[in-house]
Coordinates of C-alpha atoms in Angstrom, one line a residue:
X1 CA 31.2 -12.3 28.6
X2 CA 32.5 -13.0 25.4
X3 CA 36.0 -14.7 24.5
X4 CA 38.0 -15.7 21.5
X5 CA 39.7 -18.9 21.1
X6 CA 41.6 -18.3 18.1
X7 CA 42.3 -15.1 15.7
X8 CA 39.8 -12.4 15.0
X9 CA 40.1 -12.0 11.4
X10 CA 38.1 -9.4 9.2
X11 CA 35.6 -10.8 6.3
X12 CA 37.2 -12.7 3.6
X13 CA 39.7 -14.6 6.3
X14 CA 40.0 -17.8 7.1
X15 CA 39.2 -18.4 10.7
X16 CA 41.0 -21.2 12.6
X17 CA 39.9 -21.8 16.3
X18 CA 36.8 -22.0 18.2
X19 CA 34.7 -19.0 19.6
X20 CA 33.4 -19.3 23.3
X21 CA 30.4 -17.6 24.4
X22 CA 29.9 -17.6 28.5
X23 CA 27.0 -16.8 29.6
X24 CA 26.5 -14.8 32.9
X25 CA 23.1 -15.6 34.5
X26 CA 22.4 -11.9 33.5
X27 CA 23.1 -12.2 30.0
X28 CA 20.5 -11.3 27.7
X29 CA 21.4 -11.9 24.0
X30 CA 24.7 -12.9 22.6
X31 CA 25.8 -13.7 19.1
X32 CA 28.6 -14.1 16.6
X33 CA 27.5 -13.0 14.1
X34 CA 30.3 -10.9 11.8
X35 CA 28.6 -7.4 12.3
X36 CA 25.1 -7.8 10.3
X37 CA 22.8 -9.7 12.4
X38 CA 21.6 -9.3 15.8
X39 CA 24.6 -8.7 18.8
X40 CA 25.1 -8.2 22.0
X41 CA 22.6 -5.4 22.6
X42 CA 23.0 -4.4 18.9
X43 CA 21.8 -5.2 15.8
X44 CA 25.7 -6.2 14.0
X45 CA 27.9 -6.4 17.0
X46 CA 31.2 -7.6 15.7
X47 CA 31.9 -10.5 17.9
X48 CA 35.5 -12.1 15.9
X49 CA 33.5 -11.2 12.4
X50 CA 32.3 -14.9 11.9
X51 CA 28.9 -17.0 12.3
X52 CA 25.7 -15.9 11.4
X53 CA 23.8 -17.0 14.8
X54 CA 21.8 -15.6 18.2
X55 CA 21.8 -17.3 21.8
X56 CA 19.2 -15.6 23.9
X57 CA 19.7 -15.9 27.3
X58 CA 18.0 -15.7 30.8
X59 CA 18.5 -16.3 34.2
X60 CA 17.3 -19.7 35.0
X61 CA 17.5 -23.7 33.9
X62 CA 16.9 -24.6 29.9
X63 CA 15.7 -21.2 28.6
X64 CA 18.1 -20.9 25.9
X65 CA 16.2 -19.6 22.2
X66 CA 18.7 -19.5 19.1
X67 CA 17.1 -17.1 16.8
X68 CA 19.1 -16.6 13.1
X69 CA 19.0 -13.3 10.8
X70 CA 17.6 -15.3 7.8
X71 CA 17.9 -12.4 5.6
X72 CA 18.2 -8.5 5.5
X73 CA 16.2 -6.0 3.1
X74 CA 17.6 -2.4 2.7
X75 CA 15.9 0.9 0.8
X76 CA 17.7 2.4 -2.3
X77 CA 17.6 5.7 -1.3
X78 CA 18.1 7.8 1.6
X79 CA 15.1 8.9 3.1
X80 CA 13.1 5.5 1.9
X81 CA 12.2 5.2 5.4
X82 CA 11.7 1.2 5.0
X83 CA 9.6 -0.3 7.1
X84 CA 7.7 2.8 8.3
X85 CA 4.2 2.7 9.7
X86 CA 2.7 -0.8 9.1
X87 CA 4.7 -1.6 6.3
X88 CA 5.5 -5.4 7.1
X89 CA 3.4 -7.7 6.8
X90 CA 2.7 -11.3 5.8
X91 CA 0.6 -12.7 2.8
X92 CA 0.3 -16.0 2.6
X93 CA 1.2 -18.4 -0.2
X94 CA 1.3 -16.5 -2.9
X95 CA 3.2 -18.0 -5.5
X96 CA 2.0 -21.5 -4.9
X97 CA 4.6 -23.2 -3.6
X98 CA 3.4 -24.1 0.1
X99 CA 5.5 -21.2 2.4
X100 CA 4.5 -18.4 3.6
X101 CA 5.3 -15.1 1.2
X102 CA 5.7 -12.0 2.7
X103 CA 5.9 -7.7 1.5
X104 CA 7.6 -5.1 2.4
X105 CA 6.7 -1.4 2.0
X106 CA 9.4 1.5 1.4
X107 CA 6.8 4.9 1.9
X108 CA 8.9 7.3 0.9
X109 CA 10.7 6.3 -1.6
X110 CA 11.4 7.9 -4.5
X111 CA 10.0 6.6 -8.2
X112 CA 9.7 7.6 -12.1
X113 CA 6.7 10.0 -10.8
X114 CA 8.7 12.0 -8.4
X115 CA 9.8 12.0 -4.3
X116 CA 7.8 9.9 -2.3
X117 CA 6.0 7.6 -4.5
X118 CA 6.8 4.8 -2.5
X119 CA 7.0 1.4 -3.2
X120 CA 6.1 -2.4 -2.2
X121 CA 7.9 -5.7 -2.7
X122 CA 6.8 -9.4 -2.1
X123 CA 9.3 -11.7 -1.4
X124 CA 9.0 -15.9 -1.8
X125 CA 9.1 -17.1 1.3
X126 CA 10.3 -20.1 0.2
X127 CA 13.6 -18.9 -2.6
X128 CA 13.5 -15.0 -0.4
X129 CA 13.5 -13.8 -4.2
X130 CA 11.7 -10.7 -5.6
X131 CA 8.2 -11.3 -6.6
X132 CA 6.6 -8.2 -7.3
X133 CA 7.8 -4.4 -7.0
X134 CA 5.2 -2.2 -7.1
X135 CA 5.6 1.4 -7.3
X136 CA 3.3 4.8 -7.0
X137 CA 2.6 6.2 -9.7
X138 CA 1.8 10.1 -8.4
X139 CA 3.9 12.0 -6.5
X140 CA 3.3 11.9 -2.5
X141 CA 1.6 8.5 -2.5
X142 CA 3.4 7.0 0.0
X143 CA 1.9 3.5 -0.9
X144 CA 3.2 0.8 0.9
X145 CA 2.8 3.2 4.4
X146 CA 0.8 0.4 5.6
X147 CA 0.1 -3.1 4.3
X148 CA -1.7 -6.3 5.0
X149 CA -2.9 -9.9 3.3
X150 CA -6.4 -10.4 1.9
X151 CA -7.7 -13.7 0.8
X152 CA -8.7 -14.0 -2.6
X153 CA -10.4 -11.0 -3.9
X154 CA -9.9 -11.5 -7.8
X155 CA -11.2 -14.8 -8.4
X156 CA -7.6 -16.5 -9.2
X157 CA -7.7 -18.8 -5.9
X158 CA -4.6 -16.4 -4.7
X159 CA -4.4 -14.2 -1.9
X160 CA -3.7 -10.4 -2.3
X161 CA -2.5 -7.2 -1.1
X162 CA -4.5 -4.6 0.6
X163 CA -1.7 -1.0 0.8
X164 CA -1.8 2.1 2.2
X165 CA -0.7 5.6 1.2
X166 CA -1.2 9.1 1.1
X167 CA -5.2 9.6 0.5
X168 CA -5.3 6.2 -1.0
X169 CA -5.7 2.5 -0.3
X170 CA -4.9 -0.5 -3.2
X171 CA -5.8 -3.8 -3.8
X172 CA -3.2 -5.5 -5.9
X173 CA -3.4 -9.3 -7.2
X174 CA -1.0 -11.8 -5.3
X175 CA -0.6 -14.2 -7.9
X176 CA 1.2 -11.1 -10.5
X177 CA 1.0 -8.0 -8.2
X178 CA -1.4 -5.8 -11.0
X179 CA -3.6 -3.6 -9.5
X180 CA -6.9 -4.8 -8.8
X181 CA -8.8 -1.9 -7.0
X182 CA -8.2 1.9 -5.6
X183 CA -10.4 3.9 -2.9
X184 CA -10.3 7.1 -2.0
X185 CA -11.8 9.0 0.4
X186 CA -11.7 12.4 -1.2
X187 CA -11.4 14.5 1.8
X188 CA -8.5 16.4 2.4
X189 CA -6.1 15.7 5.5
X190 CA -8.5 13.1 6.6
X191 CA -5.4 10.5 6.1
X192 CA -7.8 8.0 4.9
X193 CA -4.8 5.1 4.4
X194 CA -2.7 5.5 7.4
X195 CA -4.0 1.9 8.3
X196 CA -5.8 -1.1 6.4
X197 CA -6.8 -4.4 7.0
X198 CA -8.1 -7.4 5.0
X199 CA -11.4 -8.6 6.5
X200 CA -13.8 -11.4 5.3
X201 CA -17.0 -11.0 3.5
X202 CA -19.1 -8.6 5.3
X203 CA -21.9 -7.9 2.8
X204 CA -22.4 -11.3 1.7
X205 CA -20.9 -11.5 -1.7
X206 CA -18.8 -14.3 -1.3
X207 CA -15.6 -11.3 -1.4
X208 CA -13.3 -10.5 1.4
X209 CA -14.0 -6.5 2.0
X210 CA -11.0 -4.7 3.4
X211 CA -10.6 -1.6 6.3
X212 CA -8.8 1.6 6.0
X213 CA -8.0 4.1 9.2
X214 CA -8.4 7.8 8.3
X215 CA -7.4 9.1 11.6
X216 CA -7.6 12.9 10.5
X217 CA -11.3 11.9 9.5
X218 CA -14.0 14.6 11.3
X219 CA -17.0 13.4 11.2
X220 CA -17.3 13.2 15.1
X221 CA -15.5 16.3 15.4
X222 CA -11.7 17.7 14.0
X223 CA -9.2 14.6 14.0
X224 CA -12.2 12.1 15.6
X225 CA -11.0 9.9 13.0
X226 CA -12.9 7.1 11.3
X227 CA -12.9 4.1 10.1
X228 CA -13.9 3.4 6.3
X229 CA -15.2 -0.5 5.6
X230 CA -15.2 -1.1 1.8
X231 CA -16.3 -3.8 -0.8
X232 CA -13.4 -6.2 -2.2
X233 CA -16.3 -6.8 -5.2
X234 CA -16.3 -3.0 -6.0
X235 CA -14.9 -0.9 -3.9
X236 CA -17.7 0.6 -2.7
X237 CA -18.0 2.5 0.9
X238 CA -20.3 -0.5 3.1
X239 CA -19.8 1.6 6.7
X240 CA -18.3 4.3 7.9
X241 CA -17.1 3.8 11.4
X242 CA -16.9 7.6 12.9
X243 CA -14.4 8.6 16.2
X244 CA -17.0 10.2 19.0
X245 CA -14.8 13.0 20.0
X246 CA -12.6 15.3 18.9
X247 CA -9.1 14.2 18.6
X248 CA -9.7 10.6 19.3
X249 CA -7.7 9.3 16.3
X250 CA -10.1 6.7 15.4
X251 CA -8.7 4.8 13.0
X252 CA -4.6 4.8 13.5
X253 CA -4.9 1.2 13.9
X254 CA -6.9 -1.5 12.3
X255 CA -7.0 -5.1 12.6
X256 CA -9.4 -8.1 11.8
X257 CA -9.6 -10.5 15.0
X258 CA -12.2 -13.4 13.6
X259 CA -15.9 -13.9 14.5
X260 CA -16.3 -12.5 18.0
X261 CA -20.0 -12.0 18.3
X262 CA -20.9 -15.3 16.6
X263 CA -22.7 -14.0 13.9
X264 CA -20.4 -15.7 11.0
X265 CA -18.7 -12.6 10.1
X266 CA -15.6 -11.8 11.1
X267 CA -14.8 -8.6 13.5
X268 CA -12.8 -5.8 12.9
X269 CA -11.0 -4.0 15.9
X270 CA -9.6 -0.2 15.6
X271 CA -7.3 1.9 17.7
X272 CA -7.9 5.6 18.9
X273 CA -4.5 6.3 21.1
X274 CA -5.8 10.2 21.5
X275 CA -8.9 10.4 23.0
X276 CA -9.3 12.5 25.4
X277 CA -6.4 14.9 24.2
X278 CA -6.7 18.3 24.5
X279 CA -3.4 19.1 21.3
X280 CA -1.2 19.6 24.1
X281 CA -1.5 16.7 26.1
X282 CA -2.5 13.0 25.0
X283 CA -5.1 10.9 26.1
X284 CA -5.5 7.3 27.6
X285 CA -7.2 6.3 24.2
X286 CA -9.6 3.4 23.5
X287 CA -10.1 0.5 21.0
X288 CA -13.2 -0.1 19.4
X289 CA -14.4 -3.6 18.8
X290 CA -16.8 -3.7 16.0
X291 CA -18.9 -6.2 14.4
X292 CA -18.8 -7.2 10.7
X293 CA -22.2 -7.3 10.9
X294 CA -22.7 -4.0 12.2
X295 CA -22.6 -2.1 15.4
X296 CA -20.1 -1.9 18.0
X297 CA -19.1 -5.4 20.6
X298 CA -17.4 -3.4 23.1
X299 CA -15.1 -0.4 24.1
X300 CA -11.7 -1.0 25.4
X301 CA -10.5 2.1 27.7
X302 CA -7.0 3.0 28.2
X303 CA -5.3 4.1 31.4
X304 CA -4.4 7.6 32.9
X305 CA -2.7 7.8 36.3
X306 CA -2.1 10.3 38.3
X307 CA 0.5 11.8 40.9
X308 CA -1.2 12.0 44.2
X309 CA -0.8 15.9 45.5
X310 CA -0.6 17.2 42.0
X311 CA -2.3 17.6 38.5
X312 CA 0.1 15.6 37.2
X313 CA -1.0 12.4 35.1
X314 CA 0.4 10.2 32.6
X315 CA -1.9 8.8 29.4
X316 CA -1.0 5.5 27.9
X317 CA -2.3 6.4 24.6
X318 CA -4.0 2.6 24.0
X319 CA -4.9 1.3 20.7
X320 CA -1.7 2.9 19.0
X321 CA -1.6 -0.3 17.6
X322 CA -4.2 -3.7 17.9
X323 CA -3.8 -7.0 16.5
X324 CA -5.8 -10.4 15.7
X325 CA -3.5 -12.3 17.9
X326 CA -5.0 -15.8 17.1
X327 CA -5.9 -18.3 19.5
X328 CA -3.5 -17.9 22.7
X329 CA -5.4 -19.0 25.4
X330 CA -6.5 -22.6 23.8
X331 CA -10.6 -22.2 23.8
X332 CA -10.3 -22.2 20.0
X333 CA -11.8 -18.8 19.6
X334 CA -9.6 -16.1 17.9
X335 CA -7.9 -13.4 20.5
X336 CA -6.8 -9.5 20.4
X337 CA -3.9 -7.6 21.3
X338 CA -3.7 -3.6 22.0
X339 CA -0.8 -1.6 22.6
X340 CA -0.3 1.2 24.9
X341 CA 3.6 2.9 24.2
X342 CA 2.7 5.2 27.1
X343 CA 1.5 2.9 30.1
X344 CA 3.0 3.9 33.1
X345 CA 2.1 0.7 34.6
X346 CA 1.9 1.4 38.5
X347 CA 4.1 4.0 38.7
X348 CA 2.4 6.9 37.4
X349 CA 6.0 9.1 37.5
X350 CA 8.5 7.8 35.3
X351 CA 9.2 5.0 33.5
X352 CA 6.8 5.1 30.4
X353 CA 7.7 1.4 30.0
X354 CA 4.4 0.9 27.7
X355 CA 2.1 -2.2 27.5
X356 CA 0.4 -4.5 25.4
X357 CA -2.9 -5.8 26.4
X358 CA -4.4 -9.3 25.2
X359 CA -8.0 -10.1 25.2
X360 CA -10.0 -13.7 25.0
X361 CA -12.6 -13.0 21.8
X362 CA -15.0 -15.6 24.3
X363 CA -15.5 -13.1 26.5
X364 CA -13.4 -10.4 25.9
X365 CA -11.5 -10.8 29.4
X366 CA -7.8 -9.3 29.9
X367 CA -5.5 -13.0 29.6
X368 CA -1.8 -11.2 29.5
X369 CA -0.5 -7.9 30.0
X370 CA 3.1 -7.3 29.0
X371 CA 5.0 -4.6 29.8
X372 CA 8.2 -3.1 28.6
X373 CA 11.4 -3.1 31.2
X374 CA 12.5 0.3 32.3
X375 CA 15.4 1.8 31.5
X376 CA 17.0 4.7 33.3
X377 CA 18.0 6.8 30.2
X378 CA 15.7 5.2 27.7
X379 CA 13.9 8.4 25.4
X380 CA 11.7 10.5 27.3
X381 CA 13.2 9.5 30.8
X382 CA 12.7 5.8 30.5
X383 CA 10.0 5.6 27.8
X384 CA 10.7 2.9 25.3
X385 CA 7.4 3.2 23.0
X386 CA 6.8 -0.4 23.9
X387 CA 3.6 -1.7 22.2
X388 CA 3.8 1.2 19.3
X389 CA 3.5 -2.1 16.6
X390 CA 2.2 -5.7 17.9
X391 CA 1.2 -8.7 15.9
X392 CA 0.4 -11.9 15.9
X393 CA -1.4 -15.2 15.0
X394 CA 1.4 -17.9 14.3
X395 CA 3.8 -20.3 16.6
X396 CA 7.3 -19.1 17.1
X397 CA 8.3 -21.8 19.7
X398 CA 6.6 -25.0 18.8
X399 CA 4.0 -25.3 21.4
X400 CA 0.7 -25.3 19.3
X401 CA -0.1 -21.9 20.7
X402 CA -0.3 -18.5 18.6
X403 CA 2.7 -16.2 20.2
X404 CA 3.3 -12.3 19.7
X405 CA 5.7 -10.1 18.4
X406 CA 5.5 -6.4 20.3
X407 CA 7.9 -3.5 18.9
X408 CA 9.6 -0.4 21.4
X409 CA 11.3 1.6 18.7
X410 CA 12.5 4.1 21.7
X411 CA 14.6 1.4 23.2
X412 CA 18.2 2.0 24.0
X413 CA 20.6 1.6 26.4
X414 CA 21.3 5.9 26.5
X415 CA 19.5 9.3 26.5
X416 CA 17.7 9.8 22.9
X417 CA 19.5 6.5 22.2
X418 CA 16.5 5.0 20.0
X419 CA 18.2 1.9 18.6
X420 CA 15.1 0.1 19.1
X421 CA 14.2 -3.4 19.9
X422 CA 11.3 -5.9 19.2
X423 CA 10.4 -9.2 22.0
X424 CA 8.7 -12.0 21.1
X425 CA 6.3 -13.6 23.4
X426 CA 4.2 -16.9 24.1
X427 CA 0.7 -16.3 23.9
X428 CA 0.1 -19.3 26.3
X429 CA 2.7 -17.9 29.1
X430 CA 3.2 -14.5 28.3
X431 CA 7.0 -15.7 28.6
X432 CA 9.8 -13.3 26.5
X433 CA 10.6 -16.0 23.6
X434 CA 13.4 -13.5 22.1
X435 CA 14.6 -10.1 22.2
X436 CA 16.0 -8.4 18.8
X437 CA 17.9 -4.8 19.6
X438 CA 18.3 -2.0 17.0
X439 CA 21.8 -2.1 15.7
X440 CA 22.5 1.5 15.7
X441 CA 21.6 4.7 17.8
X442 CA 18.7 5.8 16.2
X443 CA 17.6 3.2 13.8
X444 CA 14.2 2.5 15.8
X445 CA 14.1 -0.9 15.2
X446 CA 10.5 -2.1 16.0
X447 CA 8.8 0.6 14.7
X448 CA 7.0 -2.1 12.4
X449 CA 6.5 -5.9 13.4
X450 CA 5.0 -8.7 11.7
X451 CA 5.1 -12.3 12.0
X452 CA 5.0 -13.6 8.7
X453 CA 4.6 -17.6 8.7
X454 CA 6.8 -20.3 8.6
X455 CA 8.8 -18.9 5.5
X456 CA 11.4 -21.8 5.9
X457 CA 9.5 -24.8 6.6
X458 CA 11.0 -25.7 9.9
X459 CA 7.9 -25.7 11.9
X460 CA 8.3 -22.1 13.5
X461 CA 7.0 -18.9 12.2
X462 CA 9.1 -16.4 11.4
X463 CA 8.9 -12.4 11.8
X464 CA 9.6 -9.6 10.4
X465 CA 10.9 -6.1 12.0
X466 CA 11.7 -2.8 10.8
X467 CA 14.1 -0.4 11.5
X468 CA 13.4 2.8 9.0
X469 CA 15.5 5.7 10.4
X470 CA 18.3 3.0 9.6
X471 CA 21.3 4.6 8.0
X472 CA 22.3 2.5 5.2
X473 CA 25.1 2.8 2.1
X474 CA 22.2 5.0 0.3
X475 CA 22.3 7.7 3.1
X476 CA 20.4 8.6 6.0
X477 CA 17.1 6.9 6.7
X478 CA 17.3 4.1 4.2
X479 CA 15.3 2.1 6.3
X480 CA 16.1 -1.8 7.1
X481 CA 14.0 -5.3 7.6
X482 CA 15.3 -8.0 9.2
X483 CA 13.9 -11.4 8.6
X484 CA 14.7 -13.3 12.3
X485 CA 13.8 -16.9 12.6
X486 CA 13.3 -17.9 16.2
X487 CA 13.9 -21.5 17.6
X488 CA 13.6 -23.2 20.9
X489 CA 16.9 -24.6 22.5
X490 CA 17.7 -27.7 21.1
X491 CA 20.9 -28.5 22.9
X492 CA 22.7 -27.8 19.9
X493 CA 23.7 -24.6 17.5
X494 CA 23.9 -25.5 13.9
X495 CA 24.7 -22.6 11.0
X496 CA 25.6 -23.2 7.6
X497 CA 28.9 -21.5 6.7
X498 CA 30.3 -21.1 3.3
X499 CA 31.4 -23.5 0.2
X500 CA 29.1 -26.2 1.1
X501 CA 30.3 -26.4 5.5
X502 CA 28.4 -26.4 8.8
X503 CA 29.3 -24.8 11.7
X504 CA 28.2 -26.8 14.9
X505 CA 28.3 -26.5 18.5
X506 CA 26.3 -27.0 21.6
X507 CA 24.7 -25.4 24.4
X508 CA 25.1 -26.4 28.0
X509 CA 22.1 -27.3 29.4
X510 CA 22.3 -24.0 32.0
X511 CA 23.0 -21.7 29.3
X512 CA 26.6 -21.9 30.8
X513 CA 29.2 -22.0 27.7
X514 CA 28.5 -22.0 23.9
X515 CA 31.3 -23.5 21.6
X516 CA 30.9 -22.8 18.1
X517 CA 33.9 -24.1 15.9
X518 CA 35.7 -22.5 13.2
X519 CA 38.1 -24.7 11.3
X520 CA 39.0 -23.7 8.3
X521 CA 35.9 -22.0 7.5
X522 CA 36.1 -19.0 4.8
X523 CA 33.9 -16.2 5.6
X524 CA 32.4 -14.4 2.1
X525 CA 32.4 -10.7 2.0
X526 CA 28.7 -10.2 2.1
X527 CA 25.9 -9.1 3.8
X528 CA 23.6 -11.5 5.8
X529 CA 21.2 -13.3 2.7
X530 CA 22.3 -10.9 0.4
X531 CA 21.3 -7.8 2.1
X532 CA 18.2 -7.1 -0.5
X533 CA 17.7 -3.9 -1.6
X534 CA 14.7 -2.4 -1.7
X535 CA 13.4 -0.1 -4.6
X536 CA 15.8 1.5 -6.8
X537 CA 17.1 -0.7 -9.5
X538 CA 14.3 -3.6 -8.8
X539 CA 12.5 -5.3 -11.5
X540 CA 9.9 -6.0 -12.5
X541 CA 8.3 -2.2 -11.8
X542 CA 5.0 -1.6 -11.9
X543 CA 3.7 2.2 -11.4
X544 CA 0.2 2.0 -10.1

């Protein structure tokens, strides 16, 4: 329940009062948060138009999480489609000043070279100002479709940028976002670029070599996929990791997961959601653990039920999306994540609540399966597309153990709904941290996840999520980010207001009632941070 002590006032009003938030011991997520950030159930619920701050809640004693909208990133142009595919991701410390950086890819945006050049911006994690803005140079490159860090491949001591497009994947500098290095399969409708990964040094140069999916790839038969392993030196082709059947998709996802094998190279995992689809049905899938070295660890199969009495089945299509997850289980040995948007869990009916499955890289063993919550009119008949982006690797809640971010951009509380939400999870418990809901039917929020580091320097990582069929002041499909910093209950809710105040508060110790006081606090006409664009009017350019 929520109530108003005091007047509701548009933006640009001076609010006198307090604002009480009960929580019922069903309650989910809360906030006040003047109708940009996260709400109840909705990305922007306009709760008396005022403080920029979440309460998650759940049933139960001291499992209150505060998480805050730090600052929202919007495309230029309708149809930019931001944060499509893997277009999230974070970099490291590239502009040397000790937080983590972070980039943020716009596929379909249109440049100087025509529609759907795309384009990519870094962001200082530390200032969340514009670092670089780079931009295709051809017409249908797409760059920025999918995107991921690489350590230092140019010699400066900086890490860089390994992007996705159309036909293509880039290596761009970190330290002033110039292009470093292009590949190219050269086979049509392979969709060599749908997904990339940076890797360490697999051929012993002393350079960290890169992946790129090309699910449309036929080398084990039309849309086997494959998955192409090049040199950060050169770019030269070093393996060539074919699908085994025909419409397996090899390649869709990518992900490096550390040394699993031992062998002091580190190990690249790769998703094929179809196999075993026939082009009218899809398959269970599999995920293909492969070793830098060469040769393939293991084989991960998905899950097919079927309906007793009939020749019905449902596929989970697994390894949609995989993920180095880093160490969540404690043995000091790097972990894996797999996601499955179509696992029917036990019921092999309806709902198609999805799953994500997380592996121990000591000996590869399921440690946590998490599945999505079923809805009775989610998409599909209850399908929420639950695992369709996962990531991983940093410490959302403080606990010395690497946690997960897991995206269901189907989510809604209606039929076709699709606002979309993204949960975050501790890797040691496999507990929900935080759940982030799509503001707007149809904005598929979580179609893209990342954690991105501890951008702000208070201990916790922060991630990223994307909504791209987001329908912004450009058009339709602008495409949205939010950057959402999560924090453990503290007992108490502090958020900077404006000209310099602090808005305080507390939180009962059963999640019972949240007062968050508003004296004589102005509230700026603005969006949350700014509300960046993306693309458009951006500087500095640079077509590639």
């Amino acid at each position: 329940e929520i109530a108003a002590a005091g007047p509701r006032a548009p933006w640009g009003i001076v609010m006198m009062g307090s604002i009480f938030v009960t929580l019922s011991d069903r309650a989910r997520l809360q906030s006040v948060d003047g109708g940009q950030g996260p709400g109840v159930g909705r990305l922007g619920s306009r709760v008396a138009a005022t403080a920029l701050a979440t309460i998650l809640a759940a049933a139960g004693p001291a499992s209150a999480w505060i998480y805050v909208v730090a600052e929202t990133f919007e495309g230029t142009g309708a149809g930019d489609q931001l944060g499509a595919g893997t277009s999230l991701a974070g970099i490291g410390d590239v502009d040397g000043d000790g937080a983590a950086d972070y980039a943020i890819g716009a596929p379909f945006h249109g440049g100087a070279a025509g529609p759907y050049t795309g384009i990519l911006s870094v962001y200082s994690g530390a200032t969340e100002s514009l670092l670089h803005a780079i931009e295709g140079a051809a017409l249908n490159a797409e760059l920025g479709y999918a995107v991921d860090g690489i350590d230092d491949v140019d010699g400066d001591g900086i890490p860089d940028l390994v992007v996705g497009g159309h036909a293509k994947a880039w290596i761009f500098s970190g330290a002033d976002g110039d292009l470093v290095r292009v590949t190219e399969s050269g086979e049509s409708g392979d969709l060599y670029g749908w997904a990339v990964a940076g890797l360490g040094d697999l051929d012993g140069d002393e350079v960290p070599d890169f992946a790129v999916g090309a699910p449309g790839d036929g080398p084990g038969g039309a849309n086997a996929g494959a998955v192409h392993l090049h040199s950060g030196a050169t770019g030269s082709l070093i393996a060539r990791v074919p699908g085994a059947d025909e419409n397996d998709r090899l390649g869709w996802s990518v992900a490096g997961v550390g040394d699993v094998d031992g062998d002091g190279i580190e190990d690249l995992l790769a998703g094929a959601p179809e196999l075993g689809s026939t082009g009218f049905t899809t398959g269970p899938g599999h995920a293909l653990l492969y070793s830098g070295g060469g040769g393939v660890i293991h084989r991960f199969e998905g899950y097919t039920l079927s309906v007793p009495g009939t020749s019905l089945s449902t596929d989970s299509r697994f390894g949609t999306s995989v993920a180095g997850v880093g160490d969540v289980d404690g043995d000091a040995v790097a972990d894996f994540a797999v996601g499955a948007p179509t696992y029917a869990g036990d019921d092999p009916l309806f709902p198609l609540v999805g799953g994500v499955f997380v592996y121990s890289g000591a000996d590869l063993a399921e440690i946590l399966v998490l599945t999505g919550e079923a809805e009775s009119f989610g998409f599909g008949g209850g399908m929420i597309g639950f695992g369709s982006a996962v990531d991983g690797g940093d410490d959302i809640d403080g606990d010395a153990r690497d946690d997960l971010i897991v995206g269901a951009y189907f989510a809604g509380d209606g039929l076709f709904d699709m606002t979309g939400a993204a949960y975050a999870y501790s890797g040691a418990t496999g507990t929900e941290i935080a759940r982030i809901e799509g503001r707007d039917l149809g904005d598929m929020l979580g179609t893209s996840v990342a954690l991105v580091g501890d951008v702000n320097g208070d201990g916790y990582a922060e991630a990223l999520v994307g909504a791209p069929s987001y329908d912004g002041a450009a058009g339709s499909d602008t495409g949205k980010a939010y950057l959402v910093s999560v924090q453990p209950n503290c007992g108490c809710l502090t958020m900077p207001g404006s000209g310099g105040t602090t808005i305080a508060g507390t939180i009962a110790a059963n999640l019972a009632v949240v007062a968050i006081p508003f004296v004589g606090v102005a509230i700026a006409r603005r969006r949350i941070g700014g509300g960046r664009a993306v693309g458009g009017d951006q500087s500095p350019h640079r077509p590639i």
